[in-house]
Coordinates of C-alpha atoms and ligand atoms in Angstrom, one line a residue:
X1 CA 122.8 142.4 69.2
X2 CA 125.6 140.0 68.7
X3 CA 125.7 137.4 71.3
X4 CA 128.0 134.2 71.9
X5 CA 126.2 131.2 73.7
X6 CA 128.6 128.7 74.9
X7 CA 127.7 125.4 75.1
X8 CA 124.8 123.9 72.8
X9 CA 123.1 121.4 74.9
X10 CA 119.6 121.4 76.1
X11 CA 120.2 124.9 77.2
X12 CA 122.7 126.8 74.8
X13 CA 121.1 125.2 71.6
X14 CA 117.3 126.1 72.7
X15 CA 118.4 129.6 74.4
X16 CA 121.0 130.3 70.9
X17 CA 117.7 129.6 68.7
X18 CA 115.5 131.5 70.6
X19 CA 117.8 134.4 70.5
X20 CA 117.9 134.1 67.2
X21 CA 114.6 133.9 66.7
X22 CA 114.3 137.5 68.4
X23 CA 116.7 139.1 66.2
X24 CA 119.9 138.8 67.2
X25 CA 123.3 137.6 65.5
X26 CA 124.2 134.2 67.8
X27 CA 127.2 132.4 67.3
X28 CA 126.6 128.9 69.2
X29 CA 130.2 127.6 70.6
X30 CA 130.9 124.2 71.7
X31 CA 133.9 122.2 72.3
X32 CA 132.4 118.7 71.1
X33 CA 133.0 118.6 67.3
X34 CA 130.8 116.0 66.4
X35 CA 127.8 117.7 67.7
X36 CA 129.1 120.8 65.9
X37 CA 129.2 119.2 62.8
X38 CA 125.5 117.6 63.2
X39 CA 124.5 120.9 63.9
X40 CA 126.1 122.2 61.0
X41 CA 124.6 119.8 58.5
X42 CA 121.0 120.6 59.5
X43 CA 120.7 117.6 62.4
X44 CA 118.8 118.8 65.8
X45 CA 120.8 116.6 68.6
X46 CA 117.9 116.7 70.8
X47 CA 114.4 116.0 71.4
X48 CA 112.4 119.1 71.5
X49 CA 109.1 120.7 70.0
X50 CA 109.5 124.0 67.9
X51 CA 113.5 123.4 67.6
X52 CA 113.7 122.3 64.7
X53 CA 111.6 124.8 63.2
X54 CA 113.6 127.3 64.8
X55 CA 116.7 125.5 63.7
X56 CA 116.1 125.7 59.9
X57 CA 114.9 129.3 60.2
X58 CA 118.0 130.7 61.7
X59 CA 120.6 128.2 60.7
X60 CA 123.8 130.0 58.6
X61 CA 121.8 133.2 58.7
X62 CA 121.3 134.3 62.2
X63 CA 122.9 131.6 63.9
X64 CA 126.0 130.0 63.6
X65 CA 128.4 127.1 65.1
X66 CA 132.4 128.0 66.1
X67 CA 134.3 125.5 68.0
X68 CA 136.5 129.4 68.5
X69 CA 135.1 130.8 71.5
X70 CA 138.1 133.7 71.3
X71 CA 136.7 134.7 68.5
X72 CA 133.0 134.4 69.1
X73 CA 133.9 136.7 72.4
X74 CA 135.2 139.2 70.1
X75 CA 132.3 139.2 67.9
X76 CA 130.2 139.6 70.3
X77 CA 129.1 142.2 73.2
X78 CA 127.3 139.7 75.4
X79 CA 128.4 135.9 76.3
X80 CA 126.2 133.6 77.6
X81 CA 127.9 130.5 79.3
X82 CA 125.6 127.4 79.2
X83 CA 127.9 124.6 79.9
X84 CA 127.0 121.9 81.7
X85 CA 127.4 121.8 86.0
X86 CA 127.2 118.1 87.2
X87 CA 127.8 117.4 90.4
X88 CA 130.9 116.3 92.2
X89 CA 131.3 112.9 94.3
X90 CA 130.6 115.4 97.4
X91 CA 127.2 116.5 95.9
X92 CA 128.3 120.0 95.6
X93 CA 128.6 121.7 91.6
X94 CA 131.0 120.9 89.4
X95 CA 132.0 124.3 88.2
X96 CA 135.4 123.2 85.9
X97 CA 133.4 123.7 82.9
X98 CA 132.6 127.6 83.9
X99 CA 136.1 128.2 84.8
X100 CA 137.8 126.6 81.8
X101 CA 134.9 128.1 79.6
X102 CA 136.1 131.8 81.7
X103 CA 139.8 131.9 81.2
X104 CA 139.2 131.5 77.4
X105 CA 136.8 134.5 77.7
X106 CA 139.3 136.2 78.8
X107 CA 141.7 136.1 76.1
X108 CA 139.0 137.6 73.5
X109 CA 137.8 140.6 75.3
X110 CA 138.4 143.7 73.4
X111 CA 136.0 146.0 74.4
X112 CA 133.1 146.2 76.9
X113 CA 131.7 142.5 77.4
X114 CA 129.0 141.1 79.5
X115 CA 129.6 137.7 80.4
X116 CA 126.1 136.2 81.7
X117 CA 125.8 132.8 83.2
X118 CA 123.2 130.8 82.0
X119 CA 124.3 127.6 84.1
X120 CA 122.8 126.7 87.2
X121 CA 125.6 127.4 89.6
X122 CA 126.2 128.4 93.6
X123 CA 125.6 131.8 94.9
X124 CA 129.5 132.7 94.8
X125 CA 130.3 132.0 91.3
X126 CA 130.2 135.3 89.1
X127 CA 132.7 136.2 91.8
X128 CA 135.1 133.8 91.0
X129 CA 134.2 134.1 87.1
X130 CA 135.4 137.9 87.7
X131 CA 138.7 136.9 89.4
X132 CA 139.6 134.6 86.7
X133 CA 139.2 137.0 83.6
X134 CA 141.1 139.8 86.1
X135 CA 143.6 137.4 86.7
X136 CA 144.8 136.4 83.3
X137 CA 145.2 140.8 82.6
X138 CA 142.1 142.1 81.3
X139 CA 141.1 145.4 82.1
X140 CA 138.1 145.4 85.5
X141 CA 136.5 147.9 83.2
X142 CA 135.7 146.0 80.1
X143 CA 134.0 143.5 81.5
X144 CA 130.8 142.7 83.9
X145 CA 129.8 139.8 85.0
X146 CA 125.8 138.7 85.2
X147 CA 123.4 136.3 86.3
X148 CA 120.3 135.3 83.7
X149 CA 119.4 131.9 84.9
X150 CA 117.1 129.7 83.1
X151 CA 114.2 128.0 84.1
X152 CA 112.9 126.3 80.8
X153 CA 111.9 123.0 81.4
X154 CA 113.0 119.9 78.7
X155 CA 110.2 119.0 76.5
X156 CA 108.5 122.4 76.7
X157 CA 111.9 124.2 76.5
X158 CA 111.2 126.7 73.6
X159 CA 108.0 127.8 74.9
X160 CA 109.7 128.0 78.0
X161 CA 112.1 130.7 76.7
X162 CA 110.0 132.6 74.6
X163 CA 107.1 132.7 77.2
X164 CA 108.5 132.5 80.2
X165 CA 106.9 133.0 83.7
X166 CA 109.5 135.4 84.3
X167 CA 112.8 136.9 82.9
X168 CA 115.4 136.6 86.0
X169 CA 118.5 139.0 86.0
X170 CA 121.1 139.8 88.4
X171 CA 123.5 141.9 87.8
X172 CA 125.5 144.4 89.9
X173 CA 126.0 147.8 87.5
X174 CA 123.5 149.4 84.9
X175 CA 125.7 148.9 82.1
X176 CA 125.0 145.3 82.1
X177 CA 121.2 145.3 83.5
X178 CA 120.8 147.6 80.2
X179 CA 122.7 145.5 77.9
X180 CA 120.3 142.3 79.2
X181 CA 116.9 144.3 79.2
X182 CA 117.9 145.2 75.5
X183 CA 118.3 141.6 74.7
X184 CA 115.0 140.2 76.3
X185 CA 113.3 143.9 74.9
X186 CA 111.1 142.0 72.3
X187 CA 109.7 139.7 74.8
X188 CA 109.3 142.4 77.3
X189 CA 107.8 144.7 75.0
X190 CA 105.4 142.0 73.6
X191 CA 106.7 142.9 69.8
X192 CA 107.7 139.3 69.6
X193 CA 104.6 138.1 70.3
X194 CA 102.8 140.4 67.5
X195 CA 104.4 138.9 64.6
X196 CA 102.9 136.5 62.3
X197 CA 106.0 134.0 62.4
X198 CA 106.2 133.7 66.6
X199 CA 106.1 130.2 68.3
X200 CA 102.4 129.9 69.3
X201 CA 101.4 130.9 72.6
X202 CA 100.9 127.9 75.1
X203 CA 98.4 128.1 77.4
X204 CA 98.6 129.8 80.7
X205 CA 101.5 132.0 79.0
X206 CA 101.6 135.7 81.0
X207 CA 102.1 138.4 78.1
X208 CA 105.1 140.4 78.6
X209 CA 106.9 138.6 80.9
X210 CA 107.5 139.8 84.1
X211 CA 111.2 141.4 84.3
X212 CA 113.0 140.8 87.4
X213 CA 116.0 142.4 88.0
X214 CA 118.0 141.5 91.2
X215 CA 121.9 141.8 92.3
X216 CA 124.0 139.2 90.7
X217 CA 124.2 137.0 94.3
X218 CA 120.1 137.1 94.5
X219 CA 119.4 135.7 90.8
X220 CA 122.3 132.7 91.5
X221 CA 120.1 131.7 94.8
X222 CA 116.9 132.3 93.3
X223 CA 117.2 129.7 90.9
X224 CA 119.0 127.0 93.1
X225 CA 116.1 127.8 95.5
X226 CA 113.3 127.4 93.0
X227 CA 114.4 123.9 92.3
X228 CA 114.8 123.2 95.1
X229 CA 111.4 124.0 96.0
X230 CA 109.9 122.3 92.9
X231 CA 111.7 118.9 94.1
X232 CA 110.2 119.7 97.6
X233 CA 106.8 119.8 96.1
X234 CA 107.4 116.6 94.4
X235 CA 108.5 115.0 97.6
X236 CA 106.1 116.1 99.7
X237 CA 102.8 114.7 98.0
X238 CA 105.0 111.5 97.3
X239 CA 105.1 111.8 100.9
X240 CA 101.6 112.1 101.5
X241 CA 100.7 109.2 98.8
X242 CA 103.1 106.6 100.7
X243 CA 99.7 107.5 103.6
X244 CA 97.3 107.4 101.5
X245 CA 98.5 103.9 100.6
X246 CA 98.8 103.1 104.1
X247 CA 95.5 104.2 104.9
X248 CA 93.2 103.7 101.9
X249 CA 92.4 107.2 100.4
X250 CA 92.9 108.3 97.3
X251 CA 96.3 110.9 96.9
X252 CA 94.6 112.2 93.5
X253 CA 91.3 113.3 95.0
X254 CA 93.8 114.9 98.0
X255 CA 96.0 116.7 95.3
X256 CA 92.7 117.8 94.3
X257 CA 91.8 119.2 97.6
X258 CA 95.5 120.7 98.6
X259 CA 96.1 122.1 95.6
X260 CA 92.5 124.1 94.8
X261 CA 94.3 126.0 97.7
X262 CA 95.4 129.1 95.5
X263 CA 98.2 129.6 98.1
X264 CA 99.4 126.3 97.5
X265 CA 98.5 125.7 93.6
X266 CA 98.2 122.1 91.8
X267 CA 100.6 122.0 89.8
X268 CA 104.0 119.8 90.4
X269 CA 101.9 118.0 93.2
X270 CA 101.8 114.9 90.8
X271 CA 102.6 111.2 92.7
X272 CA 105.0 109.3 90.8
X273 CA 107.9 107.6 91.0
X274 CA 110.1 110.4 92.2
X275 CA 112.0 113.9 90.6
X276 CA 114.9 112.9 88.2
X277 CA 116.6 114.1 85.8
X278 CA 119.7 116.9 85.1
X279 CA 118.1 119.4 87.1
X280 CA 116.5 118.9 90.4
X281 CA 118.6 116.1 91.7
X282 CA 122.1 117.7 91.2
X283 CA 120.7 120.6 92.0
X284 CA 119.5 120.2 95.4
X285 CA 122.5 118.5 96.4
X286 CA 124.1 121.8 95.4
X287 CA 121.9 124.0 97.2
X288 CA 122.4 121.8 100.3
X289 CA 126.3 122.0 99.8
X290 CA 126.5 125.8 99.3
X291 CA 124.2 126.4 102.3
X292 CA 126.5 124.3 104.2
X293 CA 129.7 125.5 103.4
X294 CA 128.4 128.7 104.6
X295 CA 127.3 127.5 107.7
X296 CA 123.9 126.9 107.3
X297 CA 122.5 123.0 107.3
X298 CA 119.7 122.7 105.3
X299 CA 118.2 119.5 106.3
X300 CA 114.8 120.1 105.2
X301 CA 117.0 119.0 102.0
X302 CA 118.3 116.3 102.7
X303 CA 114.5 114.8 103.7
X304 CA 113.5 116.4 100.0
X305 CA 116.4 113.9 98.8
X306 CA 115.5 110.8 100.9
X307 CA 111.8 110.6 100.2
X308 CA 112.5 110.8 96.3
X309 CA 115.1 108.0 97.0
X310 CA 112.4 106.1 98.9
X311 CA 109.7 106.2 96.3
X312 CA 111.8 104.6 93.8
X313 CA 112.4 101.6 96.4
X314 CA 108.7 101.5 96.8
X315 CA 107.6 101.6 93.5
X316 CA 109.8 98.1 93.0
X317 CA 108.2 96.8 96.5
X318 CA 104.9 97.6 94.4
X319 CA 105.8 95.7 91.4
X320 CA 106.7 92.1 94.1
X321 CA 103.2 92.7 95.7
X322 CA 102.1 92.1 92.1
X323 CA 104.2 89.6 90.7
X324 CA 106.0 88.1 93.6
X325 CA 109.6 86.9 91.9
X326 CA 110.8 88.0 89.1
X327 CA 113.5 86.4 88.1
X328 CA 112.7 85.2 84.4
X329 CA 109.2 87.5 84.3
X330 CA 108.9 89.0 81.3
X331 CA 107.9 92.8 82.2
X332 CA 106.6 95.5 79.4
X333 CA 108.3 99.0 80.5
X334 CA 106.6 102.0 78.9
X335 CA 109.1 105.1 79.3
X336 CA 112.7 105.5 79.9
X337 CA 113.4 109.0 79.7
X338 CA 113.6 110.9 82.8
X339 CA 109.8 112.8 82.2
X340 CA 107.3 113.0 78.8
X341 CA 108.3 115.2 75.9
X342 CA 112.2 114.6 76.1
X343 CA 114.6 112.2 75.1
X344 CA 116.8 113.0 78.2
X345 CA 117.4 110.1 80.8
X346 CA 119.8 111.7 82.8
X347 CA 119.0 110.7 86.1
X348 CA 115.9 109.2 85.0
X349 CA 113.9 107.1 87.5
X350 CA 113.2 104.9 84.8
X351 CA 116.5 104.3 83.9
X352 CA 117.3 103.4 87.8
X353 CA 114.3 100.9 88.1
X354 CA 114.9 99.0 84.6
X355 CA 118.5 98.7 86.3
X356 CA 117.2 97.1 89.4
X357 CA 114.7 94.7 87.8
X358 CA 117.5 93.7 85.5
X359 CA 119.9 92.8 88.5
X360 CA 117.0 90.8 89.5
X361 CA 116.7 88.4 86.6
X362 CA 113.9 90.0 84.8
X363 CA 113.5 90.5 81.0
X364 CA 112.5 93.7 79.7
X365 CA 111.2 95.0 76.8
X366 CA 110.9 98.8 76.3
X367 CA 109.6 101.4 74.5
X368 CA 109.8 105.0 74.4
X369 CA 108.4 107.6 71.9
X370 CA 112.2 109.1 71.9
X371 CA 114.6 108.1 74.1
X372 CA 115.4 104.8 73.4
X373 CA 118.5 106.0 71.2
X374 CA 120.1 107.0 74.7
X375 CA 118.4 104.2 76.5
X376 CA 120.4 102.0 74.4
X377 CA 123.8 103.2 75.5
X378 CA 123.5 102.8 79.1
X379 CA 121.4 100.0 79.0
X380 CA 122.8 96.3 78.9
X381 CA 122.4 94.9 76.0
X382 CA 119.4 92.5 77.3
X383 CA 117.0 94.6 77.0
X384 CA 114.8 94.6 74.2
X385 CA 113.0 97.6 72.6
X386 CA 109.8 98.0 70.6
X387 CA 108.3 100.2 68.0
X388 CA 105.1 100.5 70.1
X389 CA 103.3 100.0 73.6
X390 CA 101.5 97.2 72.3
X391 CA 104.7 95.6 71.1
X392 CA 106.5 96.0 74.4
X393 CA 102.9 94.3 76.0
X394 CA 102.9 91.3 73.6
X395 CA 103.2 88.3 75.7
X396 CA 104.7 90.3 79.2
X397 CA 104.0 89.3 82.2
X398 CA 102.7 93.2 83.5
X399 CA 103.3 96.3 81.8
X400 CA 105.0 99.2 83.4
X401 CA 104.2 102.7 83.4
X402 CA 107.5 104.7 84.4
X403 CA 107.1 107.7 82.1
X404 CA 103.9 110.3 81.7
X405 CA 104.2 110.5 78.0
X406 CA 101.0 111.6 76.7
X407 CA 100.6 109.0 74.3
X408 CA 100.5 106.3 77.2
X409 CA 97.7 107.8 78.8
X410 CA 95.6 106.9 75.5
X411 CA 96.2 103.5 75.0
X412 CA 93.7 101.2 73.9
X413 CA 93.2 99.0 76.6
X414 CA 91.0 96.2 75.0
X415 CA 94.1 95.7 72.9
X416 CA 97.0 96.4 75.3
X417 CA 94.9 93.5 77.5
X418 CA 94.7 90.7 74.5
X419 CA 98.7 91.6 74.0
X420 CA 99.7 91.0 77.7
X421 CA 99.7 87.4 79.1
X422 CA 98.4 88.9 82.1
X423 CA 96.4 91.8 82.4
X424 CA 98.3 93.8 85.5
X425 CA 99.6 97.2 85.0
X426 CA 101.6 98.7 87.4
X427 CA 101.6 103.1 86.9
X428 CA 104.5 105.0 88.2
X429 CA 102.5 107.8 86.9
X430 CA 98.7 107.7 87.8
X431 CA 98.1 107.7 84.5
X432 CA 94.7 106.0 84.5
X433 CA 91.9 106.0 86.7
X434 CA 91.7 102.6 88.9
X435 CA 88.2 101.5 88.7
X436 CA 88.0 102.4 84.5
X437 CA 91.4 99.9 84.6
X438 CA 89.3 97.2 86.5
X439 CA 86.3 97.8 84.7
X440 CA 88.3 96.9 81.5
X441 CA 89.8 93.8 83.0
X442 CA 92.9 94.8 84.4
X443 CA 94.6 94.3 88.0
X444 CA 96.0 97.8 88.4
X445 CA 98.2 99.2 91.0
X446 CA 98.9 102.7 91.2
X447 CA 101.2 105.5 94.1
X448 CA 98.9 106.6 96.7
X449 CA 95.6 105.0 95.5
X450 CA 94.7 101.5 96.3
X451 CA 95.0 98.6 94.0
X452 CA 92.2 97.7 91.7
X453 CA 91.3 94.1 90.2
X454 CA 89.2 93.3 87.6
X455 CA 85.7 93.4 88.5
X456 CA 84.5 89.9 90.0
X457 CA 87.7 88.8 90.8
X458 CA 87.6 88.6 94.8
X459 CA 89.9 90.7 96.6
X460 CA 92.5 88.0 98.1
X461 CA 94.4 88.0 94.7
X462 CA 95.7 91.5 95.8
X463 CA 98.5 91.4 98.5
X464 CA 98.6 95.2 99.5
X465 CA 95.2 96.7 98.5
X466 CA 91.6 96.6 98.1
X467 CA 89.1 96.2 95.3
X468 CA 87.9 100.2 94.6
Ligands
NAD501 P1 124.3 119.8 78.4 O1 125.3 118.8 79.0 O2 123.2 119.3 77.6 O3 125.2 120.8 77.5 C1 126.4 121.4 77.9 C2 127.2 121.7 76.7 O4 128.3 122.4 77.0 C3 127.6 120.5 75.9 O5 127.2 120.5 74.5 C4 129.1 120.5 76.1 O6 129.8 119.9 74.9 C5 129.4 122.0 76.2 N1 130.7 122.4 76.8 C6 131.2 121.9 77.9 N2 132.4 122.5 78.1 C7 132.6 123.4 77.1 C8 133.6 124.3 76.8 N3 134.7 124.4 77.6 N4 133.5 125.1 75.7 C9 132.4 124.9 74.9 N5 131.4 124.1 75.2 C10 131.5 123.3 76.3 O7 123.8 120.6 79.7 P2 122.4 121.4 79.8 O8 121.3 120.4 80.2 O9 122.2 122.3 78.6 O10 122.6 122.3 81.1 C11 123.5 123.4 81.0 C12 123.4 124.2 82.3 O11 122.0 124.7 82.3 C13 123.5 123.4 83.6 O12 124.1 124.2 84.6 C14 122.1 123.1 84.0 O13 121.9 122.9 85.3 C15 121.4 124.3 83.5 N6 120.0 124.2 83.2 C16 119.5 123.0 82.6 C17 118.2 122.9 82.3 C18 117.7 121.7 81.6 O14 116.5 121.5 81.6 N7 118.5 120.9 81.0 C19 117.3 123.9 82.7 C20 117.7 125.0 83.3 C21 119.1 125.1 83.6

């Protein structure tokens, strides 16, 4: 099949390979030249695991860049729009992208299309994508428009797409439902997953995919509603750590309890420093805003929203209890982008708290297996960034753990202790287990555990928790 993805961010570049990757002719289109050009000489723009294998494979063969999305319509018999949907001052989508990225569509539709959003976007939007290719003249017949959301995550995002959980599409008329179940065919009919050459299977993948096909209106809600339950999930065992905290038990050995609950499940009940990035945050603020404007008020949301805001705010009340001032501290920060396995910090809780202790006078050094690139442009320019966790440590005052990169929950601690001036770690992440940190001379504070000091030091050092 010929397909056009419009687009080539995080989604369009990883869902344009992957299609590839399953056979079809995919002609990537983008309005930002520069990235089209980096694409074009062999670069990969982003951080992501099996992309750039997938890149080289398909790259001037099966898949191509155009900055000509007329054209790229005409070439092709279904359009994927995968242009970006940030939110508005109000919190509700942006959707200028989709209807600038629609109008153009218009003008290169021949014969029959399907025009399939791949953006996250509010329940009423392939309606208004239909009235603005009807209104600039093109025929009701040649066209449909569908709903294929995507629910890859960043840093797993090709393994994502090719083994998904499910395969989500609405669409209201069995031309296009047929045109979508032909493209997904070799995932549904396990043929991709025969061949010598596919990505390796992850773990936990369910072989085929499950296909679910909904009406159009259905598959937009589903995916604002999955997110928005994800974040929930995230906010409600941040939630429950802030009481462990205030009562002395452990939120790891309660995740442990809740989520053996099969009706419940484990995973995404993970204490941290609160849900970031491009996704969940603009995207429950949509969810809230279209439920609204159609007279519903979802509150439950806006708590979702105020607890993540809230964890963020404690987590720098955490690092005072530890170091009382910091103006002039010298603080090791491991992690800046958003979560482990992407260079994204859009939104990133990282970001946000490096900001803060900034404004307060502190002096940060940083490092990040890949996203200090970014970092560096919306960073001032006093921060300084390492090649390593141990340079970041060398001489800090506490190290920082703000990201769950899975290299920073190996560290070797004898060393990381003889770099720091003092030995206090403060984990945004629950990345180590308290009394193994004490045990190896660290004071150690953690979310929803209480704070650890190194053995034989006596418990008055510690203003807000007990020795373990
Ligand atoms: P992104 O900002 O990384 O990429 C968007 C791309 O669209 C950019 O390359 C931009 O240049 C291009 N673009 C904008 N206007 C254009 C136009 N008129 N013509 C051609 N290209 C245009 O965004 P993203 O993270 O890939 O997200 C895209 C959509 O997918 C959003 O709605 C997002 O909510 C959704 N989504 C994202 C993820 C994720 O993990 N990033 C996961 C699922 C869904």
């Amino acid at each position: 099949m010929r397909i056009a993805v419009v687009g080539s961010g995080y989604v369009g570049l990883v869902a344009g390979a992957c299609f590839a990757d399953l056979g079809h002719e995919v002609i990537l289109v983008d309005n930002d030249h520069e990235k089209l050009r980096a694409l074009s000489n062999g670069e990969v723009p982003i951080h992501e695991k099996f992309l750039p294998e997938l890149l080289s494979r398909h790259r001037g063969h099966r898949l191509t860049f155009s900055d000509d999305l007329k054209e790229a319509v005409r070439l092709s018999s279904a359009i994927f729009v995968a242009v970006g949907t940030p939110p508005t001052e109000k919190g509700d989508a942006d959707l200028s992208y989709v209807e600038s990225v629609a109008r153009e569509i218009s003008g290169g539709i021949e014969n029959y299309k399907v025009v399939i959003e791949k953006s996250t976007v509010p329940v009423y939007t392939s309606e208004w994508v239909r009235k603005i290719i009807l209104r600039s003249g093109t025929d009701a017949e040649s066209f449909d428009v569908a709903s294929n959301p995507e629910f890859l995550r960043e840093g797993t995002a090709v393994t994502d797409f090719l083994f998904p959980d499910r395969i989500l599409i609405g669409c209201d008329s069995q031309r296009s439902a047929d045109l979508l179940r032909e493209i997904y065919a070799p995932l549904t009919d396990g043929s991709y997953y025969k061949r010598a050459d596919a990505i390796p299977q992850p773990d936990r993948a369910a072989i085929p995919p499950a296909l679910i096909i909904t009406s159009t209106k259905s598959a937009e809600l589903i995916k604002h509603a999955s997110n928005a339950f994800l974040a929930m999930k995230i906010s409600f065992i941040n939630a429950v750590a802030s009481v462990c905290e205030s009562v002395g038990a452990d939120v790891n050995q309660v995740v442990r309890g809740i989520g053996a609950d099969s009706r419940i499940g484990r995973r995404f009940l993970n204490p941290g420093i609160g849900y970031g990035g491009s996704c969940f945050p603009k995207d429950v603020m949509a969810f809230r805003a279209v439920a609204h404007e159609y007279g519903y008020e979802f509150r439950l949301l806006d708590e979702v929203m105020r607890i993540n805001e809230e964890q963020r705010r404690r987590f720098l009340r955490k690092i005072h209890d530890a170091l009382w001032t910091l103006r002039g501290k010298r603080l090791a920060v491991l992690g800046l982008a958003f979560k482990g396995g992407t260079d994204d910090i859009r939104e990133s809780p990282a970001i946000f708290l490096v900001q803060e202790l900034l404004q307060e006078g502190s002096k940060i050094t940083a490092y990040d297996p890949a996203a200090m690139d970014r970092a560096r442009d919306v960073l001032n320019a006093s921060v300084t960034f390492a090649s390593s966790p141990y340079e970041a440590a060398k001489g800090a005052d506490a190290l920082l753990i703000l990201t769950e990169w899975e290299e920073f929950s190996n560290l070797d601690l004898p060393r990381l202790r003889q770099e720091l001036k003092y030995p206090i770690v403060i984990d945004g992440r629950n990345l180590y287990d308290p009394e193994a940190m004490a045990a190896q001379g660290f004071t150690y504070y953690s979310v929803g555990r209480p704070a650890c000091l190194p053995d034989g030091v006596p418990t008055g050092v510690l203003k807000n928790g007990k020795k373990a």
